[in-house]
mmCIF file of C-alpha atoms in Angstrom:
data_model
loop_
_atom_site.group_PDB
_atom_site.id
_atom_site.type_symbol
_atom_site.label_atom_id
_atom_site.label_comp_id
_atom_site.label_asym_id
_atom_site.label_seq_id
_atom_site.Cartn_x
_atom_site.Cartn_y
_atom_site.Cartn_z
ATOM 1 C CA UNK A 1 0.000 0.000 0.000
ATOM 2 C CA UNK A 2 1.187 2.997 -0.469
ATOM 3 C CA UNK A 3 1.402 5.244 2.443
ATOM 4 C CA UNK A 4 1.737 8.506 1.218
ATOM 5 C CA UNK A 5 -1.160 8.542 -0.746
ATOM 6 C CA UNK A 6 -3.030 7.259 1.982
ATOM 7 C CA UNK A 7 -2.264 9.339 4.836
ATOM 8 C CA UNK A 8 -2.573 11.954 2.166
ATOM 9 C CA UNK A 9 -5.959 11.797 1.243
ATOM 10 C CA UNK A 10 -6.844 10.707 4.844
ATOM 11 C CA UNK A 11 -5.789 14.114 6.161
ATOM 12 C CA UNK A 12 -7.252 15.933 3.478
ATOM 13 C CA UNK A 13 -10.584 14.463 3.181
ATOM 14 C CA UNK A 14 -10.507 14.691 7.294
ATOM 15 C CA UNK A 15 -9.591 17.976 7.295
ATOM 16 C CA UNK A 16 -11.650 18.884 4.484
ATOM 17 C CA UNK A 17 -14.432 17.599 5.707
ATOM 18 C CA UNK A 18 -14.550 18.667 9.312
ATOM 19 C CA UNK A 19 -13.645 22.445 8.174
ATOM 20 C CA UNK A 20 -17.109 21.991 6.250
ATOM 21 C CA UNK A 21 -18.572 20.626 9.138
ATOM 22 C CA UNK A 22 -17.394 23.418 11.388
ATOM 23 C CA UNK A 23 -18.513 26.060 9.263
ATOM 24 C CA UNK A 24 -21.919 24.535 8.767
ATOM 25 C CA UNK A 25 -22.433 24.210 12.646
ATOM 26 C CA UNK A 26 -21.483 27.451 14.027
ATOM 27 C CA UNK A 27 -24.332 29.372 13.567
ATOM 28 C CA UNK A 28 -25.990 26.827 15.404
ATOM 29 C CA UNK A 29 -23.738 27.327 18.663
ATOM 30 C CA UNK A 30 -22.668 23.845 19.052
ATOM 31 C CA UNK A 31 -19.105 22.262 18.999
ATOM 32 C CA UNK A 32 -17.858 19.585 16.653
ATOM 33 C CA UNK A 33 -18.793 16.606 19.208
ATOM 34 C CA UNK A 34 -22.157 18.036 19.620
ATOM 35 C CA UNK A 35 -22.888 18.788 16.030
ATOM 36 C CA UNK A 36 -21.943 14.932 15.094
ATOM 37 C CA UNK A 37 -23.755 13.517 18.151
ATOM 38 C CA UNK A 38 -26.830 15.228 16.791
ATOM 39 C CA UNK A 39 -26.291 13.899 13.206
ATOM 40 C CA UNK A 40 -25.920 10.191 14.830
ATOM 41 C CA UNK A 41 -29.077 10.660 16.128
ATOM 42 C CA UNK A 42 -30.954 11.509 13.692
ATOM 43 C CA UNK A 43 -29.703 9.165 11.491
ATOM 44 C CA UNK A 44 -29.806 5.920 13.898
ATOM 45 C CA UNK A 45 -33.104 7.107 15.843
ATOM 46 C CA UNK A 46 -34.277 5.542 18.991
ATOM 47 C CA UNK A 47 -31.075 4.429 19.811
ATOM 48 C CA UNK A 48 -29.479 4.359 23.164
ATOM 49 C CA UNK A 49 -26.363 5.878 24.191
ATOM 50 C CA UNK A 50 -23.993 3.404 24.607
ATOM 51 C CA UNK A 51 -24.662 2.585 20.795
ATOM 52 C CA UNK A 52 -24.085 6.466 20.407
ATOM 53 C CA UNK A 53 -20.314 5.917 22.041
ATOM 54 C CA UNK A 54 -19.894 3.045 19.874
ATOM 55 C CA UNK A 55 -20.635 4.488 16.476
ATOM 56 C CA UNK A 56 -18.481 7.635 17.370
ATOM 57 C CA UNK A 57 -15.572 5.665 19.150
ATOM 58 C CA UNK A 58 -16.519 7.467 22.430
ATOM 59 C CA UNK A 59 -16.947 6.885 25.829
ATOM 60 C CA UNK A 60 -20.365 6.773 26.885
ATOM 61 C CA UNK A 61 -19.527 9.285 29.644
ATOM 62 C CA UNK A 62 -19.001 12.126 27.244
ATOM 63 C CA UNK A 63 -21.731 10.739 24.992
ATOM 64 C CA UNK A 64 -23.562 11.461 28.130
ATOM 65 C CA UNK A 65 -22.699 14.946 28.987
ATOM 66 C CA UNK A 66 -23.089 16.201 25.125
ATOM 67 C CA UNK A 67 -26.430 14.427 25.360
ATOM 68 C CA UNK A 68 -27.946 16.646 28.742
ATOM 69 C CA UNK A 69 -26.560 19.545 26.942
ATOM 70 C CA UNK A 70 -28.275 19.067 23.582
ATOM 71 C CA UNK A 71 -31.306 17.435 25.998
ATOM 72 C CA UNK A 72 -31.315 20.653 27.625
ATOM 73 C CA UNK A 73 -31.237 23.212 24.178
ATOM 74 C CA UNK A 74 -33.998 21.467 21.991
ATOM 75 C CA UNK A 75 -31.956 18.977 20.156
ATOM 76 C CA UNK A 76 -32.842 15.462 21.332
ATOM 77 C CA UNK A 77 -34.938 13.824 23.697
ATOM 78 C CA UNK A 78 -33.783 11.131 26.151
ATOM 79 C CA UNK A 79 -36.283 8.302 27.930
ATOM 80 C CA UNK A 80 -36.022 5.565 30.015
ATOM 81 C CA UNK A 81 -36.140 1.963 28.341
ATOM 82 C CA UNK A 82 -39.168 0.368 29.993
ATOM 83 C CA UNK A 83 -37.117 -2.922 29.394
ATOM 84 C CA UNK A 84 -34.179 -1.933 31.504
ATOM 85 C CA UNK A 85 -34.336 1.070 33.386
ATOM 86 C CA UNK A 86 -30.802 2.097 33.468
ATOM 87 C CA UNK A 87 -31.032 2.506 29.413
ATOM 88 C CA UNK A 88 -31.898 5.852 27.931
ATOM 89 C CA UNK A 89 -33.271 5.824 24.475
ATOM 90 C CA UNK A 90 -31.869 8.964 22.232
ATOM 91 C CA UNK A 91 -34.414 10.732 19.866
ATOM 92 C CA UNK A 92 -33.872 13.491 17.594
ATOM 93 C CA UNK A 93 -36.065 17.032 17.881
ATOM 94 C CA UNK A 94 -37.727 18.396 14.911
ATOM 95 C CA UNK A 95 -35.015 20.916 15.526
ATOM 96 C CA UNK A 96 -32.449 18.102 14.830
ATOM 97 C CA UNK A 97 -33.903 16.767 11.950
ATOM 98 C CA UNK A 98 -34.155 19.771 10.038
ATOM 99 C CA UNK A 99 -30.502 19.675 11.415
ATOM 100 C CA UNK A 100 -29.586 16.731 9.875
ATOM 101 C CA UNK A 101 -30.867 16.989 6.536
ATOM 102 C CA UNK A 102 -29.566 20.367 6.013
ATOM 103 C CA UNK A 103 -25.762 18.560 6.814
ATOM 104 C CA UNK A 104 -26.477 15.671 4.091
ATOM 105 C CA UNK A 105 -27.286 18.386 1.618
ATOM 106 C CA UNK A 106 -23.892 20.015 2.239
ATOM 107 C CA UNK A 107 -21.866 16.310 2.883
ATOM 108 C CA UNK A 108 -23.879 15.343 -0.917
ATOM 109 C CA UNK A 109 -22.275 18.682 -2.171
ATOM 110 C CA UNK A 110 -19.243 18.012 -0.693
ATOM 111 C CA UNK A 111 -19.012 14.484 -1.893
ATOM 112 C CA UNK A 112 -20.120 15.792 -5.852
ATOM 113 C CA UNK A 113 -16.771 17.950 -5.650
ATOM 114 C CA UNK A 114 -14.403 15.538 -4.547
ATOM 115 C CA UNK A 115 -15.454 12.751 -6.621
ATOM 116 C CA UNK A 116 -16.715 14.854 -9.392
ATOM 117 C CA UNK A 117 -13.828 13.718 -11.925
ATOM 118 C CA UNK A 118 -14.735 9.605 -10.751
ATOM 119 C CA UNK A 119 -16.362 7.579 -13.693
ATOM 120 C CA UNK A 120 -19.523 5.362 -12.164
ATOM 121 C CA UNK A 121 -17.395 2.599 -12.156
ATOM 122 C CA UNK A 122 -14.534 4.019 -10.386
ATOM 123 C CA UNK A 123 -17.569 4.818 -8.158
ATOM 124 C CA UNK A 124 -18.653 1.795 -7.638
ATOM 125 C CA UNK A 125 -15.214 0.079 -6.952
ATOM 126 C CA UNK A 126 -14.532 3.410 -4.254
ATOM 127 C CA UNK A 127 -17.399 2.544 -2.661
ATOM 128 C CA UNK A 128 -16.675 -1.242 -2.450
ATOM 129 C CA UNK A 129 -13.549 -0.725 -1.042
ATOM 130 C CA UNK A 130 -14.656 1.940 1.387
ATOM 131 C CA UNK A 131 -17.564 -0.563 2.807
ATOM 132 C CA UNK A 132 -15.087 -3.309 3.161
ATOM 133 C CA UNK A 133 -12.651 -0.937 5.112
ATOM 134 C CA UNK A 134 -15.749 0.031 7.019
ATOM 135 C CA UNK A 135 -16.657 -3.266 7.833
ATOM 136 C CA UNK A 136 -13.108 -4.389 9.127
ATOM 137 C CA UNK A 137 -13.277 -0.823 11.780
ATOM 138 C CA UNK A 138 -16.292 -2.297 13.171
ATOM 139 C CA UNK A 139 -14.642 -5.045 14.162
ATOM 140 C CA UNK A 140 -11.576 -3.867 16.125
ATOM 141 C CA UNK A 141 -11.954 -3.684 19.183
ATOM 142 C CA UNK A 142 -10.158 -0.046 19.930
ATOM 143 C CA UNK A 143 -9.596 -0.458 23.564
ATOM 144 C CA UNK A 144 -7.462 -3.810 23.269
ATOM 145 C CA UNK A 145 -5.721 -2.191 20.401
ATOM 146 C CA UNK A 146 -4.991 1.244 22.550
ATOM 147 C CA UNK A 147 -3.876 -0.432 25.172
ATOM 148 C CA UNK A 148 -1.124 -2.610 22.636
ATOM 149 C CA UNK A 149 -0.377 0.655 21.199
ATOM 150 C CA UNK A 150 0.449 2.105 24.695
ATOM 151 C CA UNK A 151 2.533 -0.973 25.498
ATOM 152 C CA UNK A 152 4.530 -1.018 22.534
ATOM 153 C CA UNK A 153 5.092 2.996 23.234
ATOM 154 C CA UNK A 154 6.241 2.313 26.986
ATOM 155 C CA UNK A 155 9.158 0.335 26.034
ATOM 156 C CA UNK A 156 10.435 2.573 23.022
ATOM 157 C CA UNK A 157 13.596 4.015 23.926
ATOM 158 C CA UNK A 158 13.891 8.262 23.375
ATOM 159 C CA UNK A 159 14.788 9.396 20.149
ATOM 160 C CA UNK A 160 17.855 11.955 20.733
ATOM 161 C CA UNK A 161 18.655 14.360 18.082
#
């Protein structure tokens, strides 16, 4: 693989993208966390918040804080599961909604730029490969590999100059 071009479009489309994002949510008056907890959910409605953490690679403590802030300005709506009492189920506001499918417009924009010199098959073989990476990050299990990472960096020795 080659690395370059990888890390290169990784911190471009990241950047990229999160600039757009930024711009699009400060007249709002939320931060970055905030604006994409409200865009997970309203696009995975009903959910709780642990699933919240999960999709954003958070801990469900800050899930929970951003939550009772957004709770607490119009954005969501938090209840009890009646099957297990300790759950809360996340739904989006109107507010939210309108929200959310003012981002997709902008993110569909932003994706017709980007890929606007792509043929449909190039498309189609992107997207492919994109699901496939997708797939494999659902399956690692960040913590275990945090804590390797953390190992491995214990026992380098200092770089002197």
């Amino acid at each position: 693989m080659d690395n370059q071009a990888w890390h290169q479009f990784e911190v471009g489309f990241t950047r990229g993208k999160r600039q757009l994002i930024r711009q699009f949510i400060k007249p709002y008056g939320v931060n970055y966390f905030e604006g994409l907890l409200i865009f997970a959910v309203a696009s995975y409605p009903k959910t709780s918040q642990k699933t919240l953490a999960q999709h954003l690679l958070t801990d469900e403590s800050s899930v929970a804080r951003s939550l009772r802030n957004l709770e607490g300005n119009g954005w969501i709506q938090r209840q009890e599961d009646p099957t297990n009492h300790r759950k809360k189920i996340v739904q989006p506001t109107a507010k939210a909604q309108k929200f959310h499918e003012q981002l997709l417009q902008i993110l569909a924009q932003w994706d017709q730029i980007l890929f606007a010199h792509f043929t449909k098959q190039e498309l189609a073989i992107f997207n492919q490969l994109v699901q496939r990476v997708s797939d494999e990050i659902q399956q690692i299990d960040f913590t275990k590999v945090l804590q390797e990472v953390g190992r491995q960096a214990a026992h380098k020795p200092e770089v002197s100059e």
